[in-house]
Coordinates of N, CA and C in Angstrom, one line a residue:
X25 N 59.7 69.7 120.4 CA 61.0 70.2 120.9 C 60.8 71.5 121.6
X26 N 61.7 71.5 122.7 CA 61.2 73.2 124.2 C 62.2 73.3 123.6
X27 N 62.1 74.9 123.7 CA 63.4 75.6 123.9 C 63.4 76.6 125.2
X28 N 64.2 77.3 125.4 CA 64.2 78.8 126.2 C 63.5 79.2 125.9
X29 N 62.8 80.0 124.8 CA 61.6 80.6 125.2 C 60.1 79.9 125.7
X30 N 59.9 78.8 125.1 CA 59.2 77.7 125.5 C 59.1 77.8 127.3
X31 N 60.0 78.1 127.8 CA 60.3 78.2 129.2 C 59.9 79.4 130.1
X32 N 60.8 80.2 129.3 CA 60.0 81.6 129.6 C 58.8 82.0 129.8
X33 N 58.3 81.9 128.6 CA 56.6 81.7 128.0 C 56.0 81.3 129.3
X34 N 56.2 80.2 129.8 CA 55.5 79.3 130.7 C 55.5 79.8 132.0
X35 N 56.9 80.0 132.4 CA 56.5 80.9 133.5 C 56.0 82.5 133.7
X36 N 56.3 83.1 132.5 CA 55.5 84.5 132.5 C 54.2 83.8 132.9
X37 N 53.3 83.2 132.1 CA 52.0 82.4 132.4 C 52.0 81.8 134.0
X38 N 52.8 81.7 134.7 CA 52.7 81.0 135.7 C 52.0 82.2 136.2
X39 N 53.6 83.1 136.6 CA 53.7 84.4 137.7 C 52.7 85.7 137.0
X40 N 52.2 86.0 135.8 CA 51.5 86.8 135.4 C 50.5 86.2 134.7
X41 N 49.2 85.8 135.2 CA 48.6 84.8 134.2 C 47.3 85.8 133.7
X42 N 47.5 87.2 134.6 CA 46.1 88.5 133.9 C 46.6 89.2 132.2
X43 N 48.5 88.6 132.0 CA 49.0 89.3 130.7 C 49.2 88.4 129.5
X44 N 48.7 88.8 128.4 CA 48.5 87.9 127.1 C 50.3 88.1 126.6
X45 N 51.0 87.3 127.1 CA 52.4 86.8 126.5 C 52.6 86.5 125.6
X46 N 51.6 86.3 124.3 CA 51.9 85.5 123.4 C 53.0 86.2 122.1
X47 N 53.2 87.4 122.3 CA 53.9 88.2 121.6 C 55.7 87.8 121.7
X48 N 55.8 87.4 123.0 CA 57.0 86.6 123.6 C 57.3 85.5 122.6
X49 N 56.4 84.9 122.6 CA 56.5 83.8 121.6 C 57.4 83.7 120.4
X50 N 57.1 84.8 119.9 CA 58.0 85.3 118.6 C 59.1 86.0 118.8
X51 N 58.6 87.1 119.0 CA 59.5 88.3 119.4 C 60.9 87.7 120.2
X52 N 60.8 86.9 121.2 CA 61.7 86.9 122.0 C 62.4 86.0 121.2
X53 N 62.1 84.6 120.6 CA 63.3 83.8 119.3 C 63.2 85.0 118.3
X54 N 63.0 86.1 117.7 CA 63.5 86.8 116.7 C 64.7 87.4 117.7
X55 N 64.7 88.3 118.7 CA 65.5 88.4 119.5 C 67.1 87.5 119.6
X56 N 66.8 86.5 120.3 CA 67.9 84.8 120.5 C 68.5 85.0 119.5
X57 N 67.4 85.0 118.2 CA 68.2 84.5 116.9 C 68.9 85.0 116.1
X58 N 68.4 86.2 116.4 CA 69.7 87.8 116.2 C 70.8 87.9 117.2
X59 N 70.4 87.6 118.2 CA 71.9 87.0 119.1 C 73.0 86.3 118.6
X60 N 72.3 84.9 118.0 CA 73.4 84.0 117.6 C 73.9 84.3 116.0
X61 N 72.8 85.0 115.7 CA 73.7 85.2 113.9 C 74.3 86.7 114.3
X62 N 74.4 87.5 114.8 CA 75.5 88.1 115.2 C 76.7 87.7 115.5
X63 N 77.2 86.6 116.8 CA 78.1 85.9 116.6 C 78.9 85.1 115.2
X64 N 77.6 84.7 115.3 CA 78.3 84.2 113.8 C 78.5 84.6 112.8
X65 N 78.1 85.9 112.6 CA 78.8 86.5 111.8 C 80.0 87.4 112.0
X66 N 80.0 87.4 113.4 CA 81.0 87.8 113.8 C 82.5 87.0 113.6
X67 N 82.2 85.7 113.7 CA 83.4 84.7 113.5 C 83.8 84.6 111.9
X68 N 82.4 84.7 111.3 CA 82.6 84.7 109.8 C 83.7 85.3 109.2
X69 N 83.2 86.9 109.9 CA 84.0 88.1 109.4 C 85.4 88.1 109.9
X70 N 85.6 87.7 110.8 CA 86.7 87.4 111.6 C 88.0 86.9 111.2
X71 N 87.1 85.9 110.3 CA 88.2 84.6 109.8 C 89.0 85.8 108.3
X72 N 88.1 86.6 108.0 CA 89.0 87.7 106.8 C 89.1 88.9 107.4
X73 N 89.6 88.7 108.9 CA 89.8 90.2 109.4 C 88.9 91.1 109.3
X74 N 87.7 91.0 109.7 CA 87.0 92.5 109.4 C 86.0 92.6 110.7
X75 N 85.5 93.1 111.0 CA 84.5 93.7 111.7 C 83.0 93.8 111.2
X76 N 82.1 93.7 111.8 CA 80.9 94.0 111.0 C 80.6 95.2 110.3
X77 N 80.9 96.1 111.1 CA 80.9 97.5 110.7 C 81.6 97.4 109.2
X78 N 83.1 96.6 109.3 CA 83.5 97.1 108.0 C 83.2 96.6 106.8
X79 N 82.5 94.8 107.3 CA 81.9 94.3 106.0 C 80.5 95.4 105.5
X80 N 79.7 95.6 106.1 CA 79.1 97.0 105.9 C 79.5 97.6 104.6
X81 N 80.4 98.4 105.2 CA 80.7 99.5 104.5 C 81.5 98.9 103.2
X82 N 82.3 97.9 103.2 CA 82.4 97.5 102.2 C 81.8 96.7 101.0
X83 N 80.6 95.8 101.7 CA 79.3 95.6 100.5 C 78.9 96.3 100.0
X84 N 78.2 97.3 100.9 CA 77.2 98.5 99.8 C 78.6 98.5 99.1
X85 N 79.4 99.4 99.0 CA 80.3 99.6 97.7 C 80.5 98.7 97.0
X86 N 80.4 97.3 97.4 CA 80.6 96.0 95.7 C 79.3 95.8 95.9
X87 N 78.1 96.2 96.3 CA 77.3 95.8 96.0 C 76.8 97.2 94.5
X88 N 77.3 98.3 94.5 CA 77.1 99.2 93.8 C 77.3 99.0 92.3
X89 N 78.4 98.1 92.3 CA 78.9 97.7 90.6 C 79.7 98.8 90.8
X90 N 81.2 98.0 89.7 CA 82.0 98.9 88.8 C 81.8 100.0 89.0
X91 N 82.1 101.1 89.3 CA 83.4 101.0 89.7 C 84.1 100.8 91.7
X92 N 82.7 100.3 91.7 CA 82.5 99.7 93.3 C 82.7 101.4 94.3
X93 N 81.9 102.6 93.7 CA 81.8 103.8 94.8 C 80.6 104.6 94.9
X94 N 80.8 104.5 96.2 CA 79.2 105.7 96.7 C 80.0 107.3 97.5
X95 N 78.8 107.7 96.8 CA 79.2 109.3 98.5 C 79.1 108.6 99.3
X96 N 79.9 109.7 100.1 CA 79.4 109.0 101.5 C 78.4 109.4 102.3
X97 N 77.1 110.3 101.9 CA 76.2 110.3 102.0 C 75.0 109.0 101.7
X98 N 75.6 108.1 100.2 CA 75.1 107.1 100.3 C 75.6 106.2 101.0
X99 N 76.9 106.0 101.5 CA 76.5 105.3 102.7 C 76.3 104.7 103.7
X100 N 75.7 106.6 103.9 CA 75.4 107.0 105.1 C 73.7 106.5 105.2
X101 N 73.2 106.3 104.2 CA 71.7 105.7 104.0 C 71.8 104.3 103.7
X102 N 72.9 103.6 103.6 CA 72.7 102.0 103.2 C 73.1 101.4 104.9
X103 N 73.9 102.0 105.7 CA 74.5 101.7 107.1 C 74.0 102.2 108.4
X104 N 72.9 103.2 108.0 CA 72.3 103.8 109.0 C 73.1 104.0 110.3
X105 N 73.9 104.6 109.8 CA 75.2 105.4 110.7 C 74.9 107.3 110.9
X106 N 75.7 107.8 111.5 CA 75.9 109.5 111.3 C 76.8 109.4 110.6
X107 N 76.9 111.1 110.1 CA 78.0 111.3 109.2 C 79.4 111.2 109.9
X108 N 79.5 111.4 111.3 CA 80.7 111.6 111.9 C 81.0 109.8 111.8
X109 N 80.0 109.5 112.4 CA 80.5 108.0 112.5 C 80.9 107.4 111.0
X110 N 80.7 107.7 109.9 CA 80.7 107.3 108.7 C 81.9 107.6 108.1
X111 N 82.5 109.0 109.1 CA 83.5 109.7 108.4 C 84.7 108.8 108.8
X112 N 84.5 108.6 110.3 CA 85.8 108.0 110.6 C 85.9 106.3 110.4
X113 N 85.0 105.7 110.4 CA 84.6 104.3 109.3 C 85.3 104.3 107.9
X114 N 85.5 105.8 107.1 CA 86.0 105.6 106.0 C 87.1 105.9 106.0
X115 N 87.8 106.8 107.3 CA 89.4 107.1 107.6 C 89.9 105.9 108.2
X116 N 89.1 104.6 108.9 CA 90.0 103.9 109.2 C 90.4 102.7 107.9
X117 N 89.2 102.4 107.2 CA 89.0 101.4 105.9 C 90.4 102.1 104.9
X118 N 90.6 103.5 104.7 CA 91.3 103.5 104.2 C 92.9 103.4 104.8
X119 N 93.1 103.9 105.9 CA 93.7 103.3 106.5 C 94.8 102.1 106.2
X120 N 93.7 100.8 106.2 CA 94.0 99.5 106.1 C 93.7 99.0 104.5
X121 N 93.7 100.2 103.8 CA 94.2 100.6 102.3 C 92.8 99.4 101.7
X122 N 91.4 99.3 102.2 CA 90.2 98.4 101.4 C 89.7 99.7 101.0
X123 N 89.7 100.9 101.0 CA 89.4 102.0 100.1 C 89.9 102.9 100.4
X124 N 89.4 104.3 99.1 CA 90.5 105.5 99.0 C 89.3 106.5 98.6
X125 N 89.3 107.6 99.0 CA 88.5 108.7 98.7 C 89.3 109.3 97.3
X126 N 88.6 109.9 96.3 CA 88.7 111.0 95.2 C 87.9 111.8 95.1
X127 N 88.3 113.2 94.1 CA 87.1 113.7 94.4 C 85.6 113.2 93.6
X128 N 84.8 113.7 93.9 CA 83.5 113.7 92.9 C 83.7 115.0 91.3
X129 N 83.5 114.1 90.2 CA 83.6 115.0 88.8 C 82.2 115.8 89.0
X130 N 81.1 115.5 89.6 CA 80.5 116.0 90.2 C 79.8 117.2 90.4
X131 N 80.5 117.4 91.4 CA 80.5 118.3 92.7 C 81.7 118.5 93.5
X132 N 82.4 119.6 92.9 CA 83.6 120.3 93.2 C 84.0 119.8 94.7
X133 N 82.9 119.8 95.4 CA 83.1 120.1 96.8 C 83.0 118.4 97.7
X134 N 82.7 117.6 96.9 CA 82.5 116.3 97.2 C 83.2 115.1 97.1
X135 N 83.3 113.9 97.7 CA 84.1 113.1 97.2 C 83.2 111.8 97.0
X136 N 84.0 110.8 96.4 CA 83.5 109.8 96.2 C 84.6 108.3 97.2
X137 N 83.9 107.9 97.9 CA 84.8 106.5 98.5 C 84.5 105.2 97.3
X138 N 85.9 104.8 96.7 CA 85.7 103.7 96.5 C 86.6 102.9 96.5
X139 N 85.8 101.5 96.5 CA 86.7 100.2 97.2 C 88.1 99.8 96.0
X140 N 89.1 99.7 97.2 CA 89.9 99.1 96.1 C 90.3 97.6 96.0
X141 N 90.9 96.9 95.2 CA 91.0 96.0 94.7 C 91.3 95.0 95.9
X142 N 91.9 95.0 96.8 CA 92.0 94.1 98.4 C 90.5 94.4 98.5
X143 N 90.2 95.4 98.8 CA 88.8 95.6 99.4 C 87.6 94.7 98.6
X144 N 87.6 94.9 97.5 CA 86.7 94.4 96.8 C 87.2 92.8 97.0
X145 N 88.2 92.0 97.3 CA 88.7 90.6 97.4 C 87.9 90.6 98.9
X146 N 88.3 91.4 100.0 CA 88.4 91.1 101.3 C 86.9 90.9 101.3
X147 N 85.7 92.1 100.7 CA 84.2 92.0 101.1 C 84.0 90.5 99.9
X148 N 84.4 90.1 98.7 CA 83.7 88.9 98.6 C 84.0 87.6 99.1
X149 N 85.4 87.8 99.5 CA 85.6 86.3 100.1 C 84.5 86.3 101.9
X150 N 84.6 87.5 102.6 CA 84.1 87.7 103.7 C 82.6 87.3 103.4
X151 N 81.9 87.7 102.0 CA 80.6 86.9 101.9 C 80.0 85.5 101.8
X152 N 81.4 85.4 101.0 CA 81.3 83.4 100.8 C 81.0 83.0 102.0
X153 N 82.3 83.5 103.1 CA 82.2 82.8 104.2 C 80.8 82.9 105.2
X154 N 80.3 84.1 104.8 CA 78.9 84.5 105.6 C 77.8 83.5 105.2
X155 N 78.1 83.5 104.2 CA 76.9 82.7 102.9 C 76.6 81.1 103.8
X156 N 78.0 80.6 103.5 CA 78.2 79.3 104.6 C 77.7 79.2 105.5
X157 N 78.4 80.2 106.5 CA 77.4 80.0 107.9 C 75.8 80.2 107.9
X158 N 74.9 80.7 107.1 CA 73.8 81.2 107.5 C 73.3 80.0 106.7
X159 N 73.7 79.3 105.5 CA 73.2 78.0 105.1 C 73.1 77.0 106.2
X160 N 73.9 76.8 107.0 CA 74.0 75.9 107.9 C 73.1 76.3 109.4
X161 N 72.9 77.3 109.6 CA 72.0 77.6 110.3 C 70.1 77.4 109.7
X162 N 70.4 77.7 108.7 CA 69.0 77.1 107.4 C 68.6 75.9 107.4
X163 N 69.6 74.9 107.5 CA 69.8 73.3 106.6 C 68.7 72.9 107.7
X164 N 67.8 72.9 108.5 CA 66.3 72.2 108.9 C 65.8 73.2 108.5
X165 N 65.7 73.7 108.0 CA 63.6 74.4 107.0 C 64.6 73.4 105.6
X166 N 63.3 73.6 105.2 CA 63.2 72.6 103.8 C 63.1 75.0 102.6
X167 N 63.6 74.2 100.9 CA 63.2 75.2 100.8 C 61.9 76.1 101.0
X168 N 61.1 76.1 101.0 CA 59.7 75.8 101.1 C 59.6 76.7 102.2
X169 N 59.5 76.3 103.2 CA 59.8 76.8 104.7 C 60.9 77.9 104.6
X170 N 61.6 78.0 104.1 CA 62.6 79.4 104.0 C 62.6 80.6 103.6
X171 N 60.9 80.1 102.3 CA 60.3 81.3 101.6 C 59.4 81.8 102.3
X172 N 58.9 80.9 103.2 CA 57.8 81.2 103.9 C 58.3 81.9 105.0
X173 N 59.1 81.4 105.7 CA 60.1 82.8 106.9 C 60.1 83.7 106.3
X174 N 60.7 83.8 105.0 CA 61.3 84.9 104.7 C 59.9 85.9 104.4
X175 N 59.3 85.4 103.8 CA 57.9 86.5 103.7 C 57.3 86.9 104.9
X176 N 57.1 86.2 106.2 CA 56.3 86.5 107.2 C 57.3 87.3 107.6
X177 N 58.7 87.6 107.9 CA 59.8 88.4 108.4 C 59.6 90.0 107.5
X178 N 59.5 89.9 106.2 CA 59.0 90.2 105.3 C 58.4 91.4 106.3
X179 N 57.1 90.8 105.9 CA 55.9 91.4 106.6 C 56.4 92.7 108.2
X180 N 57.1 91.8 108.8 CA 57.5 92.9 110.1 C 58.2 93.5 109.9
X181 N 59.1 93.4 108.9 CA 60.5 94.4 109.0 C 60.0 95.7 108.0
X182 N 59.3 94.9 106.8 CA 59.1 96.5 105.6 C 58.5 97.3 106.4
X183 N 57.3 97.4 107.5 CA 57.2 99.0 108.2 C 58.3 99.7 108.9
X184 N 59.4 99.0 109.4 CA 60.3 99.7 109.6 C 61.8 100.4 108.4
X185 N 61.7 99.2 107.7 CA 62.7 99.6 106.8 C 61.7 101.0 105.7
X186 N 60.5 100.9 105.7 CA 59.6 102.0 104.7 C 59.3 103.4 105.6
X187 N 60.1 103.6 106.9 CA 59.5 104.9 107.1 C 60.5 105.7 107.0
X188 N 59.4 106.9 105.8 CA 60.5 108.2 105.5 C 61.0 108.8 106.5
X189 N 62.6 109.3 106.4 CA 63.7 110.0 107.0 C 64.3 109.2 107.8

């Protein structure tokens, strides 16, 4: 079975045949394929009103457990956002009342964002729906083949997700 990069590939080799393309090979379907699971997650999210950005910010918080809250310093490390952009991310979520700042028991000077009870419905039903789509983009690898993506992916991504700051 060709695809588009199959095509690509071929003619890079045509019109440049002194450069070793074969990095295209991959790279460029990792590329495509981040293309289309963006969409589709974009529709996913869609279907429960949200945005990517806001399913984001509202997983890490149910992903945190009970009482479903982070600083927002944390995050500011789980979303790889700025603080400015994080700030106003958390003025519009609350906004649309999926969370509420209090302060931090803490740290006088700090608060804590956490999700409330819509919020916590809106991020798990928005995951069901995610869950579905990305199964159905899976259903040709056998399991087998799924573990095996996932470790070779594995392999590329942890130097980037492991470098300090």
């Amino acid at each position: 079975m060709e695809d588009e990069v199959d095509r690509l590939v071929a003619a890079w080799r045509r019109e440049r045949p002194d450069l070793d393309v074969e990095p295209l090979e991959v790279l460029s379907r990792v590329s495509r394929l981040a293309r289309h699971l963006d969409r589709a997650r974009r529709a996913a999210f869609a279907e429960h009103e949200l945005e990517p950005w806001e399913f984001d910010v509202l997983t890490a918080l149910r992903r945190a457990g009970s009482p479903y809250q982070l600083s927002p310093g944390q995050l500011l490390t789980q979303t790889l956002v700025t603080s400015g952009t994080m700030t106003n991310r958390i003025d519009r979520l609350a906004k649309k009342g999926l969370v509420h700042r209090e302060p931090d028991p803490n740290d006088r000077r700090g608060v804590l964002v956490r999700l409330t009870d819509e919020g916590r419905d809106r991020a798990d039903q928005a995951l069901a729906g995610l869950l579905a789509q990305e199964r159905a983009i899976l259903v040709e690898l056998s399991p087998a083949r799924r573990t095996e993506l996932a470790g070779l992916l594995r392999q590329l991504t942890a130097p980037f997700d492991n470098v300090p700051g």
